[in-house]
């Protein structure tokens, strides 16, 4: 789960302690117990953006994405600079197949926190699917400046470069991903595709195998 705004305290309930308990339960997959604690926080303080957005995350994880969107949007209304909420809202909009809204949410997340590598990665993936390959590469480049050992970003960058017909750079990118995760079958498949595009067919076959 993502970082939260600083929790407040309300008479009658130690919100800080209750929130920490709820988050631990959430992370352990004990969602019903976590939800009860988030609900207590919101009953004590209906303006608690952190608890509200985590209720939205729970709804998303339960497949109730319309509810999730409402809750997370409510958290953003309370705290317009809540980076994690914009990121999680992007995930919800993707699940709802609202790609324009998802893109806007990820763009807002990286506008507020340029070092949010996950938001850059997800934005790059959306742009790739929209066939905006040059912008997708820029997103993956940003991820790799922040996390040079991110094999998924190397792999996705390779795919985008291949769409741009930059086969040499595509091959270099997937080779770096393979170095990081040599036993990943999907990466071997992508490497074979890159070798095929370079007409190195014998090598491609060995990696397909």
mmCIF file with all atom_site columns, C-alpha atoms in Angstrom:
data_model
loop_
_atom_site.group_PDB
_atom_site.id
_atom_site.type_symbol
_atom_site.label_atom_id
_atom_site.label_alt_id
_atom_site.label_comp_id
_atom_site.label_asym_id
_atom_site.label_entity_id
_atom_site.label_seq_id
_atom_site.pdbx_PDB_ins_code
_atom_site.Cartn_x
_atom_site.Cartn_y
_atom_site.Cartn_z
_atom_site.occupancy
_atom_site.B_iso_or_equiv
_atom_site.pdbx_formal_charge
_atom_site.auth_seq_id
_atom_site.auth_comp_id
_atom_site.auth_asym_id
_atom_site.auth_atom_id
_atom_site.pdbx_PDB_model_num
ATOM 1   C CA . UNK A 1 1   ? 0.000   0.000   0.000   1.00 0.00 ? 1   UNK A CA 1
ATOM 2   C CA . UNK A 1 2   ? 1.043   3.580   -0.506  1.00 0.00 ? 2   UNK A CA 1
ATOM 3   C CA . UNK A 1 3   ? 2.049   6.337   1.855   1.00 0.00 ? 3   UNK A CA 1
ATOM 4   C CA . UNK A 1 4   ? -0.622  8.269   3.710   1.00 0.00 ? 4   UNK A CA 1
ATOM 5   C CA . UNK A 1 5   ? -1.018  11.875  4.812   1.00 0.00 ? 5   UNK A CA 1
ATOM 6   C CA . UNK A 1 6   ? -0.160  12.445  8.457   1.00 0.00 ? 6   UNK A CA 1
ATOM 7   C CA . UNK A 1 7   ? -3.083  11.087  10.479  1.00 0.00 ? 7   UNK A CA 1
ATOM 8   C CA . UNK A 1 8   ? -4.901  13.340  12.914  1.00 0.00 ? 8   UNK A CA 1
ATOM 9   C CA . UNK A 1 9   ? -6.198  12.393  16.341  1.00 0.00 ? 9   UNK A CA 1
ATOM 10  C CA . UNK A 1 10  ? -9.801  12.676  17.406  1.00 0.00 ? 10  UNK A CA 1
ATOM 11  C CA . UNK A 1 11  ? -11.061 12.480  21.007  1.00 0.00 ? 11  UNK A CA 1
ATOM 12  C CA . UNK A 1 12  ? -12.377 9.020   21.819  1.00 0.00 ? 12  UNK A CA 1
ATOM 13  C CA . UNK A 1 13  ? -10.229 7.190   19.283  1.00 0.00 ? 13  UNK A CA 1
ATOM 14  C CA . UNK A 1 14  ? -6.488  6.980   18.782  1.00 0.00 ? 14  UNK A CA 1
ATOM 15  C CA . UNK A 1 15  ? -6.605  7.364   15.015  1.00 0.00 ? 15  UNK A CA 1
ATOM 16  C CA . UNK A 1 16  ? -2.877  6.954   14.536  1.00 0.00 ? 16  UNK A CA 1
ATOM 17  C CA . UNK A 1 17  ? -2.843  3.622   16.380  1.00 0.00 ? 17  UNK A CA 1
ATOM 18  C CA . UNK A 1 18  ? -6.052  2.409   14.746  1.00 0.00 ? 18  UNK A CA 1
ATOM 19  C CA . UNK A 1 19  ? -4.762  3.289   11.284  1.00 0.00 ? 19  UNK A CA 1
ATOM 20  C CA . UNK A 1 20  ? -1.524  1.402   11.846  1.00 0.00 ? 20  UNK A CA 1
ATOM 21  C CA . UNK A 1 21  ? -3.495  -1.639  13.017  1.00 0.00 ? 21  UNK A CA 1
ATOM 22  C CA . UNK A 1 22  ? -5.765  -1.428  9.973   1.00 0.00 ? 22  UNK A CA 1
ATOM 23  C CA . UNK A 1 23  ? -2.852  -1.182  7.566   1.00 0.00 ? 23  UNK A CA 1
ATOM 24  C CA . UNK A 1 24  ? -1.116  -4.193  9.113   1.00 0.00 ? 24  UNK A CA 1
ATOM 25  C CA . UNK A 1 25  ? -4.315  -6.209  8.793   1.00 0.00 ? 25  UNK A CA 1
ATOM 26  C CA . UNK A 1 26  ? -4.770  -4.976  5.219   1.00 0.00 ? 26  UNK A CA 1
ATOM 27  C CA . UNK A 1 27  ? -1.254  -6.003  4.258   1.00 0.00 ? 27  UNK A CA 1
ATOM 28  C CA . UNK A 1 28  ? -1.842  -9.472  5.757   1.00 0.00 ? 28  UNK A CA 1
ATOM 29  C CA . UNK A 1 29  ? -4.990  -9.911  3.673   1.00 0.00 ? 29  UNK A CA 1
ATOM 30  C CA . UNK A 1 30  ? -7.355  -9.663  6.645   1.00 0.00 ? 30  UNK A CA 1
ATOM 31  C CA . UNK A 1 31  ? -9.559  -7.265  4.768   1.00 0.00 ? 31  UNK A CA 1
ATOM 32  C CA . UNK A 1 32  ? -12.751 -7.509  6.808   1.00 0.00 ? 32  UNK A CA 1
ATOM 33  C CA . UNK A 1 33  ? -10.941 -6.606  10.015  1.00 0.00 ? 33  UNK A CA 1
ATOM 34  C CA . UNK A 1 34  ? -9.049  -3.814  8.269   1.00 0.00 ? 34  UNK A CA 1
ATOM 35  C CA . UNK A 1 35  ? -12.279 -2.384  6.877   1.00 0.00 ? 35  UNK A CA 1
ATOM 36  C CA . UNK A 1 36  ? -13.829 -2.283  10.355  1.00 0.00 ? 36  UNK A CA 1
ATOM 37  C CA . UNK A 1 37  ? -10.949 -0.164  11.601  1.00 0.00 ? 37  UNK A CA 1
ATOM 38  C CA . UNK A 1 38  ? -10.992 2.167   8.586   1.00 0.00 ? 38  UNK A CA 1
ATOM 39  C CA . UNK A 1 39  ? -14.725 2.586   9.185   1.00 0.00 ? 39  UNK A CA 1
ATOM 40  C CA . UNK A 1 40  ? -14.145 3.480   12.839  1.00 0.00 ? 40  UNK A CA 1
ATOM 41  C CA . UNK A 1 41  ? -11.651 6.136   11.780  1.00 0.00 ? 41  UNK A CA 1
ATOM 42  C CA . UNK A 1 42  ? -14.096 7.651   9.291   1.00 0.00 ? 42  UNK A CA 1
ATOM 43  C CA . UNK A 1 43  ? -16.892 7.617   11.850  1.00 0.00 ? 43  UNK A CA 1
ATOM 44  C CA . UNK A 1 44  ? -14.628 9.554   14.201  1.00 0.00 ? 44  UNK A CA 1
ATOM 45  C CA . UNK A 1 45  ? -13.232 11.812  11.467  1.00 0.00 ? 45  UNK A CA 1
ATOM 46  C CA . UNK A 1 46  ? -15.141 11.829  8.146   1.00 0.00 ? 46  UNK A CA 1
ATOM 47  C CA . UNK A 1 47  ? -12.411 14.059  6.654   1.00 0.00 ? 47  UNK A CA 1
ATOM 48  C CA . UNK A 1 48  ? -9.615  11.498  7.096   1.00 0.00 ? 48  UNK A CA 1
ATOM 49  C CA . UNK A 1 49  ? -8.339  11.191  3.530   1.00 0.00 ? 49  UNK A CA 1
ATOM 50  C CA . UNK A 1 50  ? -5.954  8.337   4.300   1.00 0.00 ? 50  UNK A CA 1
ATOM 51  C CA . UNK A 1 51  ? -8.594  5.998   5.688   1.00 0.00 ? 51  UNK A CA 1
ATOM 52  C CA . UNK A 1 52  ? -10.990 6.929   2.906   1.00 0.00 ? 52  UNK A CA 1
ATOM 53  C CA . UNK A 1 53  ? -8.555  6.105   0.111   1.00 0.00 ? 53  UNK A CA 1
ATOM 54  C CA . UNK A 1 54  ? -7.599  2.816   1.774   1.00 0.00 ? 54  UNK A CA 1
ATOM 55  C CA . UNK A 1 55  ? -11.276 1.921   1.958   1.00 0.00 ? 55  UNK A CA 1
ATOM 56  C CA . UNK A 1 56  ? -11.206 2.569   -1.780  1.00 0.00 ? 56  UNK A CA 1
ATOM 57  C CA . UNK A 1 57  ? -8.225  0.246   -2.189  1.00 0.00 ? 57  UNK A CA 1
ATOM 58  C CA . UNK A 1 58  ? -10.148 -2.460  -0.318  1.00 0.00 ? 58  UNK A CA 1
ATOM 59  C CA . UNK A 1 59  ? -13.138 -1.957  -2.604  1.00 0.00 ? 59  UNK A CA 1
ATOM 60  C CA . UNK A 1 60  ? -10.853 -2.245  -5.652  1.00 0.00 ? 60  UNK A CA 1
ATOM 61  C CA . UNK A 1 61  ? -9.325  -5.454  -4.322  1.00 0.00 ? 61  UNK A CA 1
ATOM 62  C CA . UNK A 1 62  ? -12.832 -6.833  -3.848  1.00 0.00 ? 62  UNK A CA 1
ATOM 63  C CA . UNK A 1 63  ? -13.731 -5.965  -7.454  1.00 0.00 ? 63  UNK A CA 1
ATOM 64  C CA . UNK A 1 64  ? -16.098 -3.131  -6.479  1.00 0.00 ? 64  UNK A CA 1
ATOM 65  C CA . UNK A 1 65  ? -14.423 -0.594  -8.689  1.00 0.00 ? 65  UNK A CA 1
ATOM 66  C CA . UNK A 1 66  ? -17.250 1.929   -8.977  1.00 0.00 ? 66  UNK A CA 1
ATOM 67  C CA . UNK A 1 67  ? -17.303 2.152   -5.177  1.00 0.00 ? 67  UNK A CA 1
ATOM 68  C CA . UNK A 1 68  ? -13.516 2.334   -5.154  1.00 0.00 ? 68  UNK A CA 1
ATOM 69  C CA . UNK A 1 69  ? -13.497 5.271   -7.559  1.00 0.00 ? 69  UNK A CA 1
ATOM 70  C CA . UNK A 1 70  ? -15.996 7.203   -5.435  1.00 0.00 ? 70  UNK A CA 1
ATOM 71  C CA . UNK A 1 71  ? -14.037 6.632   -2.246  1.00 0.00 ? 71  UNK A CA 1
ATOM 72  C CA . UNK A 1 72  ? -10.661 7.525   -3.725  1.00 0.00 ? 72  UNK A CA 1
ATOM 73  C CA . UNK A 1 73  ? -12.070 10.589  -5.478  1.00 0.00 ? 73  UNK A CA 1
ATOM 74  C CA . UNK A 1 74  ? -13.500 11.589  -2.097  1.00 0.00 ? 74  UNK A CA 1
ATOM 75  C CA . UNK A 1 75  ? -10.031 11.285  -0.568  1.00 0.00 ? 75  UNK A CA 1
ATOM 76  C CA . UNK A 1 76  ? -8.596  13.464  -3.337  1.00 0.00 ? 76  UNK A CA 1
ATOM 77  C CA . UNK A 1 77  ? -11.300 16.064  -2.722  1.00 0.00 ? 77  UNK A CA 1
ATOM 78  C CA . UNK A 1 78  ? -10.124 16.169  0.898   1.00 0.00 ? 78  UNK A CA 1
ATOM 79  C CA . UNK A 1 79  ? -6.429  16.240  -0.036  1.00 0.00 ? 79  UNK A CA 1
ATOM 80  C CA . UNK A 1 80  ? -5.760  17.372  -3.636  1.00 0.00 ? 80  UNK A CA 1
ATOM 81  C CA . UNK A 1 81  ? -2.021  16.615  -3.236  1.00 0.00 ? 81  UNK A CA 1
ATOM 82  C CA . UNK A 1 82  ? -2.509  12.986  -2.180  1.00 0.00 ? 82  UNK A CA 1
ATOM 83  C CA . UNK A 1 83  ? -0.109  11.260  -4.597  1.00 0.00 ? 83  UNK A CA 1
ATOM 84  C CA . UNK A 1 84  ? -0.937  7.689   -3.584  1.00 0.00 ? 84  UNK A CA 1
ATOM 85  C CA . UNK A 1 85  ? -4.637  8.333   -4.125  1.00 0.00 ? 85  UNK A CA 1
ATOM 86  C CA . UNK A 1 86  ? -4.041  9.473   -7.713  1.00 0.00 ? 86  UNK A CA 1
ATOM 87  C CA . UNK A 1 87  ? -1.949  6.364   -8.352  1.00 0.00 ? 87  UNK A CA 1
ATOM 88  C CA . UNK A 1 88  ? -4.554  4.029   -6.883  1.00 0.00 ? 88  UNK A CA 1
ATOM 89  C CA . UNK A 1 89  ? -7.297  5.852   -8.768  1.00 0.00 ? 89  UNK A CA 1
ATOM 90  C CA . UNK A 1 90  ? -5.372  5.119   -11.958 1.00 0.00 ? 90  UNK A CA 1
ATOM 91  C CA . UNK A 1 91  ? -5.452  1.413   -11.103 1.00 0.00 ? 91  UNK A CA 1
ATOM 92  C CA . UNK A 1 92  ? -9.201  1.587   -10.497 1.00 0.00 ? 92  UNK A CA 1
ATOM 93  C CA . UNK A 1 93  ? -9.874  3.416   -13.759 1.00 0.00 ? 93  UNK A CA 1
ATOM 94  C CA . UNK A 1 94  ? -7.798  0.834   -15.617 1.00 0.00 ? 94  UNK A CA 1
ATOM 95  C CA . UNK A 1 95  ? -9.952  -1.896  -14.086 1.00 0.00 ? 95  UNK A CA 1
ATOM 96  C CA . UNK A 1 96  ? -13.019 0.046   -15.258 1.00 0.00 ? 96  UNK A CA 1
ATOM 97  C CA . UNK A 1 97  ? -11.441 0.353   -18.750 1.00 0.00 ? 97  UNK A CA 1
ATOM 98  C CA . UNK A 1 98  ? -11.515 4.145   -18.464 1.00 0.00 ? 98  UNK A CA 1
ATOM 99  C CA . UNK A 1 99  ? -8.102  4.641   -20.006 1.00 0.00 ? 99  UNK A CA 1
ATOM 100 C CA . UNK A 1 100 ? -8.289  8.423   -20.444 1.00 0.00 ? 100 UNK A CA 1
ATOM 101 C CA . UNK A 1 101 ? -9.144  8.865   -16.777 1.00 0.00 ? 101 UNK A CA 1
ATOM 102 C CA . UNK A 1 102 ? -6.414  6.399   -15.778 1.00 0.00 ? 102 UNK A CA 1
ATOM 103 C CA . UNK A 1 103 ? -3.850  8.303   -17.830 1.00 0.00 ? 103 UNK A CA 1
ATOM 104 C CA . UNK A 1 104 ? -4.906  11.601  -16.246 1.00 0.00 ? 104 UNK A CA 1
ATOM 105 C CA . UNK A 1 105 ? -4.587  10.069  -12.774 1.00 0.00 ? 105 UNK A CA 1
ATOM 106 C CA . UNK A 1 106 ? -1.077  8.737   -13.414 1.00 0.00 ? 106 UNK A CA 1
ATOM 107 C CA . UNK A 1 107 ? -0.026  12.049  -14.959 1.00 0.00 ? 107 UNK A CA 1
ATOM 108 C CA . UNK A 1 108 ? -1.227  13.860  -11.848 1.00 0.00 ? 108 UNK A CA 1
ATOM 109 C CA . UNK A 1 109 ? 0.677   11.415  -9.641  1.00 0.00 ? 109 UNK A CA 1
ATOM 110 C CA . UNK A 1 110 ? 3.960   12.043  -11.475 1.00 0.00 ? 110 UNK A CA 1
ATOM 111 C CA . UNK A 1 111 ? 3.283   15.784  -11.609 1.00 0.00 ? 111 UNK A CA 1
ATOM 112 C CA . UNK A 1 112 ? 3.080   15.805  -7.805  1.00 0.00 ? 112 UNK A CA 1
ATOM 113 C CA . UNK A 1 113 ? 5.925   13.310  -7.311  1.00 0.00 ? 113 UNK A CA 1
ATOM 114 C CA . UNK A 1 114 ? 8.276   12.988  -10.261 1.00 0.00 ? 114 UNK A CA 1
ATOM 115 C CA . UNK A 1 115 ? 10.087  10.153  -8.475  1.00 0.00 ? 115 UNK A CA 1
ATOM 116 C CA . UNK A 1 116 ? 7.011   7.912   -8.411  1.00 0.00 ? 116 UNK A CA 1
ATOM 117 C CA . UNK A 1 117 ? 8.438   5.130   -10.560 1.00 0.00 ? 117 UNK A CA 1
ATOM 118 C CA . UNK A 1 118 ? 5.307   2.969   -10.422 1.00 0.00 ? 118 UNK A CA 1
ATOM 119 C CA . UNK A 1 119 ? 3.173   5.778   -11.809 1.00 0.00 ? 119 UNK A CA 1
ATOM 120 C CA . UNK A 1 120 ? 5.683   6.407   -14.622 1.00 0.00 ? 120 UNK A CA 1
ATOM 121 C CA . UNK A 1 121 ? 5.679   2.681   -15.427 1.00 0.00 ? 121 UNK A CA 1
ATOM 122 C CA . UNK A 1 122 ? 1.887   2.409   -15.537 1.00 0.00 ? 122 UNK A CA 1
ATOM 123 C CA . UNK A 1 123 ? 1.624   5.582   -17.587 1.00 0.00 ? 123 UNK A CA 1
ATOM 124 C CA . UNK A 1 124 ? 4.159   4.161   -20.031 1.00 0.00 ? 124 UNK A CA 1
ATOM 125 C CA . UNK A 1 125 ? 2.118   0.977   -20.346 1.00 0.00 ? 125 UNK A CA 1
ATOM 126 C CA . UNK A 1 126 ? -1.047  2.952   -21.099 1.00 0.00 ? 126 UNK A CA 1
ATOM 127 C CA . UNK A 1 127 ? 0.777   4.998   -23.711 1.00 0.00 ? 127 UNK A CA 1
ATOM 128 C CA . UNK A 1 128 ? 2.199   1.822   -25.254 1.00 0.00 ? 128 UNK A CA 1
ATOM 129 C CA . UNK A 1 129 ? -1.297  0.347   -25.530 1.00 0.00 ? 129 UNK A CA 1
ATOM 130 C CA . UNK A 1 130 ? -2.438  3.607   -27.127 1.00 0.00 ? 130 UNK A CA 1
ATOM 131 C CA . UNK A 1 131 ? 0.397   3.173   -29.666 1.00 0.00 ? 131 UNK A CA 1
ATOM 132 C CA . UNK A 1 132 ? 2.097   6.352   -28.426 1.00 0.00 ? 132 UNK A CA 1
ATOM 133 C CA . UNK A 1 133 ? 5.415   4.563   -28.430 1.00 0.00 ? 133 UNK A CA 1
ATOM 134 C CA . UNK A 1 134 ? 7.778   7.525   -28.213 1.00 0.00 ? 134 UNK A CA 1
ATOM 135 C CA . UNK A 1 135 ? 6.136   8.866   -25.061 1.00 0.00 ? 135 UNK A CA 1
ATOM 136 C CA . UNK A 1 136 ? 6.045   5.353   -23.641 1.00 0.00 ? 136 UNK A CA 1
ATOM 137 C CA . UNK A 1 137 ? 9.828   5.074   -24.071 1.00 0.00 ? 137 UNK A CA 1
ATOM 138 C CA . UNK A 1 138 ? 10.240  8.391   -22.238 1.00 0.00 ? 138 UNK A CA 1
ATOM 139 C CA . UNK A 1 139 ? 8.249   6.992   -19.314 1.00 0.00 ? 139 UNK A CA 1
ATOM 140 C CA . UNK A 1 140 ? 10.317  3.806   -19.213 1.00 0.00 ? 140 UNK A CA 1
ATOM 141 C CA . UNK A 1 141 ? 13.510  5.873   -19.384 1.00 0.00 ? 141 UNK A CA 1
ATOM 142 C CA . UNK A 1 142 ? 12.330  7.785   -16.314 1.00 0.00 ? 142 UNK A CA 1
ATOM 143 C CA . UNK A 1 143 ? 11.594  4.551   -14.460 1.00 0.00 ? 143 UNK A CA 1
ATOM 144 C CA . UNK A 1 144 ? 15.082  3.266   -15.243 1.00 0.00 ? 144 UNK A CA 1
ATOM 145 C CA . UNK A 1 145 ? 16.717  6.466   -14.021 1.00 0.00 ? 145 UNK A CA 1
ATOM 146 C CA . UNK A 1 146 ? 14.903  5.876   -10.742 1.00 0.00 ? 146 UNK A CA 1
ATOM 147 C CA . UNK A 1 147 ? 15.219  2.061   -10.686 1.00 0.00 ? 147 UNK A CA 1
ATOM 148 C CA . UNK A 1 148 ? 18.005  0.894   -13.016 1.00 0.00 ? 148 UNK A CA 1
ATOM 149 C CA . UNK A 1 149 ? 17.397  -2.771  -12.139 1.00 0.00 ? 149 UNK A CA 1
ATOM 150 C CA . UNK A 1 150 ? 13.689  -2.778  -13.041 1.00 0.00 ? 150 UNK A CA 1
ATOM 151 C CA . UNK A 1 151 ? 13.535  -5.710  -15.453 1.00 0.00 ? 151 UNK A CA 1
ATOM 152 C CA . UNK A 1 152 ? 9.894   -5.023  -16.382 1.00 0.00 ? 152 UNK A CA 1
ATOM 153 C CA . UNK A 1 153 ? 10.728  -1.483  -17.461 1.00 0.00 ? 153 UNK A CA 1
ATOM 154 C CA . UNK A 1 154 ? 13.646  -2.781  -19.568 1.00 0.00 ? 154 UNK A CA 1
ATOM 155 C CA . UNK A 1 155 ? 11.344  -5.363  -21.177 1.00 0.00 ? 155 UNK A CA 1
ATOM 156 C CA . UNK A 1 156 ? 8.542   -2.893  -21.901 1.00 0.00 ? 156 UNK A CA 1
ATOM 157 C CA . UNK A 1 157 ? 11.041  -0.351  -23.208 1.00 0.00 ? 157 UNK A CA 1
ATOM 158 C CA . UNK A 1 158 ? 12.361  -3.034  -25.565 1.00 0.00 ? 158 UNK A CA 1
ATOM 159 C CA . UNK A 1 159 ? 8.861   -3.665  -26.911 1.00 0.00 ? 159 UNK A CA 1
ATOM 160 C CA . UNK A 1 160 ? 8.221   0.053   -27.479 1.00 0.00 ? 160 UNK A CA 1
ATOM 161 C CA . UNK A 1 161 ? 11.577  0.490   -29.241 1.00 0.00 ? 161 UNK A CA 1
ATOM 162 C CA . UNK A 1 162 ? 10.768  -2.466  -31.470 1.00 0.00 ? 162 UNK A CA 1
ATOM 163 C CA . UNK A 1 163 ? 7.502   -0.769  -32.465 1.00 0.00 ? 163 UNK A CA 1
ATOM 164 C CA . UNK A 1 164 ? 9.582   2.310   -33.333 1.00 0.00 ? 164 UNK A CA 1
ATOM 165 C CA . UNK A 1 165 ? 11.798  0.070   -35.533 1.00 0.00 ? 165 UNK A CA 1
ATOM 166 C CA . UNK A 1 166 ? 14.846  0.753   -33.375 1.00 0.00 ? 166 UNK A CA 1
ATOM 167 C CA . UNK A 1 167 ? 15.765  -2.902  -33.320 1.00 0.00 ? 167 UNK A CA 1
ATOM 168 C CA . UNK A 1 168 ? 19.322  -2.485  -32.060 1.00 0.00 ? 168 UNK A CA 1
ATOM 169 C CA . UNK A 1 169 ? 18.228  -0.495  -29.002 1.00 0.00 ? 169 UNK A CA 1
ATOM 170 C CA . UNK A 1 170 ? 15.333  -2.900  -28.481 1.00 0.00 ? 170 UNK A CA 1
ATOM 171 C CA . UNK A 1 171 ? 17.732  -5.826  -28.394 1.00 0.00 ? 171 UNK A CA 1
ATOM 172 C CA . UNK A 1 172 ? 20.035  -4.040  -25.935 1.00 0.00 ? 172 UNK A CA 1
ATOM 173 C CA . UNK A 1 173 ? 17.098  -3.307  -23.643 1.00 0.00 ? 173 UNK A CA 1
ATOM 174 C CA . UNK A 1 174 ? 15.835  -6.875  -23.531 1.00 0.00 ? 174 UNK A CA 1
ATOM 175 C CA . UNK A 1 175 ? 19.387  -8.175  -23.063 1.00 0.00 ? 175 UNK A CA 1
ATOM 176 C CA . UNK A 1 176 ? 19.617  -6.017  -19.938 1.00 0.00 ? 176 UNK A CA 1
ATOM 177 C CA . UNK A 1 177 ? 16.319  -7.448  -18.685 1.00 0.00 ? 177 UNK A CA 1
ATOM 178 C CA . UNK A 1 178 ? 17.640  -10.977 -19.277 1.00 0.00 ? 178 UNK A CA 1
ATOM 179 C CA . UNK A 1 179 ? 20.793  -10.174 -17.319 1.00 0.00 ? 179 UNK A CA 1
ATOM 180 C CA . UNK A 1 180 ? 18.617  -9.171  -14.390 1.00 0.00 ? 180 UNK A CA 1
ATOM 181 C CA . UNK A 1 181 ? 16.255  -12.172 -14.611 1.00 0.00 ? 181 UNK A CA 1
ATOM 182 C CA . UNK A 1 182 ? 17.866  -14.942 -16.678 1.00 0.00 ? 182 UNK A CA 1
ATOM 183 C CA . UNK A 1 183 ? 15.258  -17.582 -15.750 1.00 0.00 ? 183 UNK A CA 1
ATOM 184 C CA . UNK A 1 184 ? 12.167  -15.568 -16.666 1.00 0.00 ? 184 UNK A CA 1
ATOM 185 C CA . UNK A 1 185 ? 10.365  -17.358 -19.533 1.00 0.00 ? 185 UNK A CA 1
ATOM 186 C CA . UNK A 1 186 ? 8.494   -14.237 -20.659 1.00 0.00 ? 186 UNK A CA 1
ATOM 187 C CA . UNK A 1 187 ? 11.743  -12.310 -20.960 1.00 0.00 ? 187 UNK A CA 1
ATOM 188 C CA . UNK A 1 188 ? 13.259  -15.162 -22.972 1.00 0.00 ? 188 UNK A CA 1
ATOM 189 C CA . UNK A 1 189 ? 10.255  -14.935 -25.314 1.00 0.00 ? 189 UNK A CA 1
ATOM 190 C CA . UNK A 1 190 ? 10.697  -11.190 -25.735 1.00 0.00 ? 190 UNK A CA 1
ATOM 191 C CA . UNK A 1 191 ? 14.415  -11.692 -26.328 1.00 0.00 ? 191 UNK A CA 1
ATOM 192 C CA . UNK A 1 192 ? 13.634  -14.236 -29.044 1.00 0.00 ? 192 UNK A CA 1
ATOM 193 C CA . UNK A 1 193 ? 11.298  -11.726 -30.706 1.00 0.00 ? 193 UNK A CA 1
ATOM 194 C CA . UNK A 1 194 ? 14.013  -9.075  -30.680 1.00 0.00 ? 194 UNK A CA 1
ATOM 195 C CA . UNK A 1 195 ? 16.538  -11.518 -32.156 1.00 0.00 ? 195 UNK A CA 1
ATOM 196 C CA . UNK A 1 196 ? 14.019  -12.500 -34.836 1.00 0.00 ? 196 UNK A CA 1
ATOM 197 C CA . UNK A 1 197 ? 13.610  -8.863  -35.818 1.00 0.00 ? 197 UNK A CA 1
ATOM 198 C CA . UNK A 1 198 ? 17.386  -8.636  -36.190 1.00 0.00 ? 198 UNK A CA 1
ATOM 199 C CA . UNK A 1 199 ? 17.212  -11.752 -38.433 1.00 0.00 ? 199 UNK A CA 1
ATOM 200 C CA . UNK A 1 200 ? 19.326  -13.708 -35.958 1.00 0.00 ? 200 UNK A CA 1
ATOM 201 C CA . UNK A 1 201 ? 17.002  -16.647 -36.449 1.00 0.00 ? 201 UNK A CA 1
ATOM 202 C CA . UNK A 1 202 ? 19.087  -19.502 -35.061 1.00 0.00 ? 202 UNK A CA 1
ATOM 203 C CA . UNK A 1 203 ? 19.590  -17.590 -31.812 1.00 0.00 ? 203 UNK A CA 1
ATOM 204 C CA . UNK A 1 204 ? 15.893  -16.685 -31.716 1.00 0.00 ? 204 UNK A CA 1
ATOM 205 C CA . UNK A 1 205 ? 14.893  -20.340 -32.025 1.00 0.00 ? 205 UNK A CA 1
ATOM 206 C CA . UNK A 1 206 ? 17.096  -21.335 -29.099 1.00 0.00 ? 206 UNK A CA 1
ATOM 207 C CA . UNK A 1 207 ? 15.437  -18.736 -26.884 1.00 0.00 ? 207 UNK A CA 1
ATOM 208 C CA . UNK A 1 208 ? 11.935  -19.685 -28.039 1.00 0.00 ? 208 UNK A CA 1
ATOM 209 C CA . UNK A 1 209 ? 12.835  -23.222 -27.034 1.00 0.00 ? 209 UNK A CA 1
#
